[in-house]
Amino acid sequence: MFDTPADAQAQLAPYFSRPQVEMIVGALEPALVFRPLPRDKAGDRAEGRESLGGTRIGGTPDLPPGLAWPRRANPADGEAIAGRGNAKAGEAMRRHFRKELPFAFFAQVDLGEAAGQARGKSAPAAALPGQGRLLFFYDLTAGPWDNGTGSARVIWDESPRENLVVQAMPPDLARAAEAHRAEIATVNRAFKLPLPKPDSGTPYGGPARPVRLHATLRPPAVESLEMEARPALKAALARDDDEAGFRDAYQDLFAKAFDSYHGVANAGRRNQLLGSPLPEQSDPRFEAEVVTRFGVQHLDRDRIAAHRAEIEAGQRTWRLLLQIDVGDFLQADGEGTVYFLIRDTDLSERRFDRVVAVYQQT
């Protein structure tokens, strides 16, 4: 949104008073966002294979020989997970678990690019490894009912680029994607709706899109922990006698920042590497702490009240790695945001096997 504090001040000045501008600029959080590669002379967007090992959303990962595309084994608690959905969703999850399919590939991040983008700025990527790639996988079929480590795999691959191999989607995953498109096509024919495209996204994968990382500064969401650290801003936004319209102006600023993506309304607004999460509900670090500490998806109000102090302390030990807007990932209708979160200690020890995935939708 803003490239520098000076850029933010210039953009905010027409809409806010000077003290308000200073308050907002002081609260801005650094993050890395994704921008599409330039279009060619014909106006077509570059394909996902222009850069082996480069940053992309969707498609397939670049892997060295011997590093397999991860699969989800039929989980021991599969019945409990399926029971969290309605009857139709639960049965779909049971069938899904029995197939033991590979995870959907969500994104590939070139860590060298991330480190280079952050140089000379408030570096959000400073805690990441400086070389190789982070590969993000997620179970989009069951994950919305299964916050935790089971629905996600994040792999740090340090292989040299020359050792990487272009991957094809595993055959059973490709068959599942085609079956999903065929099911959607049957429904759409009945209601005389457009048929899905051959490369349309499914819960088993999204279209390949090469992207570039761009360092930016973003205002914190009202629900985020970063807003809690800015009591003056939080109090100003909470005032009931807001005659100057500060709260409405801030909400309008926030909406304009995240409700469009390269001119496309409501697409990709939540895609982000590192930085302060953009919650659809509460800060996802709260849910990461609950599922890790208590082994449950949710706590009732009484248990939250009884453990509030430890939960609030614990959630501050988590860091956002990546968040992906599901609709943008699919390049089709889709709801929700997937957050990949890691504890600071696990990040410093490169324990990406401990990443927790949290799904939210409004």
XYZ file of N, CA, C and O in Angstrom, residues 175-249:
300
model
N -6.538 -36.391 -11.025
C -7.837 -37.051 -11.233
C -8.894 -36.467 -10.300
O -10.054 -36.273 -10.688
N -8.510 -36.189 -9.060
C -9.451 -35.600 -8.107
C -9.892 -34.212 -8.580
O -11.064 -33.848 -8.461
N -8.946 -33.433 -9.137
C -9.296 -32.109 -9.648
C -10.263 -32.215 -10.818
O -11.252 -31.466 -10.902
N -10.013 -33.157 -11.737
C -10.905 -33.324 -12.886
C -12.295 -33.791 -12.445
O -13.307 -33.354 -12.999
N -12.332 -34.678 -11.461
C -13.626 -35.145 -10.958
C -14.405 -33.987 -10.337
O -15.631 -33.891 -10.482
N -13.692 -33.102 -9.649
C -14.356 -31.940 -9.042
C -14.920 -31.030 -10.128
O -16.068 -30.565 -10.027
N -14.136 -30.767 -11.173
C -14.632 -29.922 -12.269
C -15.834 -30.550 -12.950
O -16.791 -29.862 -13.317
N -15.802 -31.882 -13.123
C -16.928 -32.570 -13.757
C -18.181 -32.450 -12.905
O -19.294 -32.264 -13.430
N -18.018 -32.539 -11.591
C -19.167 -32.402 -10.686
C -19.750 -30.998 -10.774
O -20.977 -30.824 -10.836
N -18.875 -29.993 -10.797
C -19.336 -28.611 -10.919
C -20.022 -28.400 -12.267
O -21.060 -27.730 -12.364
N -19.459 -28.996 -13.317
C -20.051 -28.839 -14.644
C -21.454 -29.421 -14.695
O -22.359 -28.846 -15.320
N -21.670 -30.561 -14.050
C -22.998 -31.183 -14.032
C -24.021 -30.258 -13.379
O -25.138 -30.060 -13.888
N -23.637 -29.677 -12.261
C -24.533 -28.760 -11.560
C -24.790 -27.514 -12.407
O -25.930 -27.047 -12.544
N -23.722 -26.972 -12.991
C -23.871 -25.746 -13.771
C -24.736 -25.948 -15.016
O -25.496 -25.054 -15.414
N -24.619 -27.127 -15.637
C -25.480 -27.404 -16.798
C -26.948 -27.392 -16.387
O -27.803 -26.866 -17.110
N -27.230 -27.971 -15.235
C -28.615 -28.051 -14.774
C -29.199 -26.663 -14.548
O -30.397 -26.438 -14.764
N -28.362 -25.731 -14.127
C -28.841 -24.371 -13.852
C -28.447 -23.382 -14.947
O -28.590 -22.180 -14.781
N -27.942 -23.929 -16.075
C -27.566 -23.117 -17.240
C -26.555 -22.031 -16.873
O -26.661 -20.878 -17.279
N -25.558 -22.456 -16.107
C -24.471 -21.570 -15.702
C -23.222 -21.893 -16.516
O -23.106 -22.978 -17.090
N -22.247 -20.983 -16.589
C -21.011 -21.248 -17.340
C -20.282 -22.467 -16.788
O -20.258 -22.706 -15.574
N -19.681 -23.242 -17.686
C -18.929 -24.417 -17.268
C -17.546 -24.008 -16.786
O -16.985 -23.012 -17.244
N -16.969 -24.752 -15.851
C -15.622 -24.415 -15.378
C -14.595 -24.591 -16.494
O -14.721 -25.467 -17.346
N -13.577 -23.752 -16.484
C -12.515 -23.848 -17.473
C -11.622 -25.052 -17.168
O -11.543 -25.500 -16.017
N -10.941 -25.593 -18.184
C -10.093 -26.782 -17.963
C -9.014 -26.574 -16.908
O -8.605 -27.523 -16.251
N -8.537 -25.321 -16.757
C -7.484 -25.061 -15.768
C -8.020 -24.319 -14.550
O -7.250 -23.729 -13.786
N -9.336 -24.331 -14.352
C -9.899 -23.611 -13.214
C -9.444 -24.236 -11.903
O -9.160 -25.427 -11.816
N -9.382 -23.412 -10.877
C -8.935 -23.905 -9.590
C -9.948 -24.826 -8.933
O -11.160 -24.727 -9.170
N -9.442 -25.742 -8.132
C -10.252 -26.677 -7.359
C -9.632 -26.794 -5.976
O -8.548 -26.246 -5.728
N -10.269 -27.506 -5.042
C -9.620 -27.711 -3.743
C -8.284 -28.446 -3.837
O -7.556 -28.511 -2.844
N -7.940 -28.964 -5.021
C -6.708 -29.737 -5.189
C -5.595 -28.936 -5.849
O -4.495 -29.447 -6.035
N -5.873 -27.679 -6.204
C -4.834 -26.843 -6.781
C -5.410 -25.637 -7.487
O -6.565 -25.642 -7.921
N -4.588 -24.589 -7.595
C -5.009 -23.373 -8.281
C -4.154 -23.115 -9.500
O -3.073 -23.693 -9.657
N -4.603 -22.244 -10.399
C -3.831 -21.920 -11.604
C -2.458 -21.354 -11.257
O -2.297 -20.635 -10.262
N -1.464 -21.671 -12.070
C -0.105 -21.175 -11.844
C -0.005 -19.701 -12.182
O -0.403 -19.279 -13.261
N 0.525 -18.910 -11.239
C 0.697 -17.484 -11.467
C 2.047 -17.034 -10.930
O 2.264 -17.006 -9.718
N 2.977 -16.715 -11.809
C 4.255 -16.176 -11.334
C 4.044 -14.788 -10.775
O 3.284 -13.986 -11.324
N 4.678 -14.478 -9.680
C 4.512 -13.187 -9.022
C 5.862 -12.691 -8.531
O 6.834 -13.447 -8.451
N 5.899 -11.412 -8.225
C 7.069 -10.809 -7.612
C 6.701 -10.314 -6.229
O 5.571 -9.902 -5.984
N 7.680 -10.343 -5.350
C 7.470 -9.812 -4.009
C 7.745 -8.320 -3.997
O 8.641 -7.828 -4.685
N 6.956 -7.623 -3.189
C 7.125 -6.177 -3.080
C 6.970 -5.780 -1.616
O 5.961 -6.093 -0.979
N 7.969 -5.096 -1.077
C 7.921 -4.638 0.314
C 6.998 -3.441 0.425
O 7.053 -2.507 -0.377
N 6.131 -3.475 1.424
C 5.157 -2.400 1.600
C 4.898 -2.167 3.074
O 5.362 -2.927 3.932
N 4.158 -1.123 3.364
C 3.715 -0.813 4.723
C 2.200 -0.797 4.719
O 1.576 -0.164 3.856
N 1.598 -1.465 5.696
C 0.146 -1.581 5.753
C -0.374 -1.166 7.125
O 0.271 -1.424 8.147
N -1.556 -0.550 7.171
C -2.159 -0.238 8.470
C -2.642 -1.517 9.141
O -3.086 -2.447 8.468
N -2.555 -1.590 10.459
C -3.005 -2.806 11.147
C -4.523 -2.911 11.167
O -5.237 -1.908 11.241
N -5.015 -4.136 11.098
C -6.447 -4.380 11.230
C -6.882 -4.128 12.673
O -6.099 -4.311 13.616
N -8.108 -3.717 12.840
C -8.629 -3.428 14.179
C -8.517 -4.660 15.065
O -8.261 -4.555 16.270
N -8.693 -5.861 14.494
C -8.704 -7.092 15.281
C -7.306 -7.637 15.559
O -7.161 -8.655 16.243
N -6.258 -7.027 15.042
C -4.916 -7.593 15.141
C -4.236 -7.252 16.457
O -4.575 -6.269 17.128
N -3.239 -8.055 16.819
C -2.441 -7.780 18.009
C -1.676 -6.471 17.864
O -1.416 -5.782 18.858
N -1.300 -6.128 16.636
C -0.564 -4.892 16.412
C -1.409 -3.675 16.770
O -0.874 -2.666 17.229
N -2.720 -3.773 16.574
C -3.589 -2.675 16.990
C -3.618 -2.568 18.517
O -3.682 -1.463 19.075
N -3.549 -3.721 19.203
C -3.503 -3.703 20.667
C -2.278 -2.945 21.166
O -2.299 -2.337 22.233
N -1.204 -2.964 20.384
C 0.030 -2.287 20.778
C -0.008 -0.797 20.472
O 0.968 -0.086 20.747
N -1.115 -0.326 19.879
C -1.267 1.090 19.560
C -2.506 1.627 20.275
O -3.548 1.880 19.671
N -2.449 1.802 21.595
C -3.649 2.154 22.368
C -4.278 3.468 21.945
O -5.505 3.609 21.970
N -3.475 4.447 21.542
C -4.050 5.728 21.139
C -4.875 5.571 19.866
O -5.985 6.109 19.755
N -4.348 4.840 18.894
C -5.078 4.601 17.654
C -6.324 3.765 17.917
O -7.411 4.054 17.397
N -6.178 2.734 18.738
C -7.321 1.884 19.059
C -8.415 2.686 19.760
O -9.607 2.543 19.448
N -8.024 3.542 20.689
C -9.013 4.350 21.412
C -9.712 5.327 20.464
O -10.926 5.542 20.556
N -8.971 5.917 19.546
C -9.566 6.852 18.590
C -10.581 6.153 17.702
O -11.628 6.711 17.368
N -10.285 4.921 17.328
C -11.196 4.167 16.471
C -12.416 3.664 17.236
O -13.442 3.349 16.632
N -12.301 3.571 18.558
C -13.395 3.046 19.372
C -14.327 4.136 19.896
O -15.351 3.825 20.503
N -14.007 5.381 19.675
C -14.802 6.476 20.239
C -16.213 6.481 19.659
O -16.411 6.342 18.449
N -17.203 6.678 20.534
C -18.595 6.777 20.094
C -18.935 8.182 19.590
O -19.858 8.357 18.789
N -18.191 9.191 20.059
C -18.481 10.583 19.684
C -17.520 11.058 18.595
O -16.934 12.124 18.670
N -17.359 10.226 17.573
C -16.377 10.484 16.530
C -16.937 11.498 15.525
O -17.251 11.165 14.386
N -17.028 12.755 15.965
C -17.623 13.771 15.110
C -16.778 14.062 13.882
O -17.291 14.448 12.827
N -15.473 13.901 14.000
C -14.590 14.215 12.878
C -14.585 13.111 11.825
O -14.008 13.267 10.756
N -15.222 11.982 12.129
C -15.288 10.905 11.155
C -14.005 10.119 11.001
O -13.781 9.487 9.954
N -13.153 10.123 12.019
C -11.867 9.428 11.906
C -12.051 7.935 11.699
O -11.396 7.326 10.866
N -12.958 7.343 12.480
C -13.160 5.897 12.376
C -13.621 5.513 10.969
O -13.101 4.567 10.366
N -14.589 6.250 10.440
C -15.083 5.927 9.101
C -13.999 6.119 8.051
O -13.882 5.324 7.113
N -13.215 7.174 8.201
C -12.147 7.428 7.229
C -11.089 6.335 7.284
O -10.572 5.893 6.248
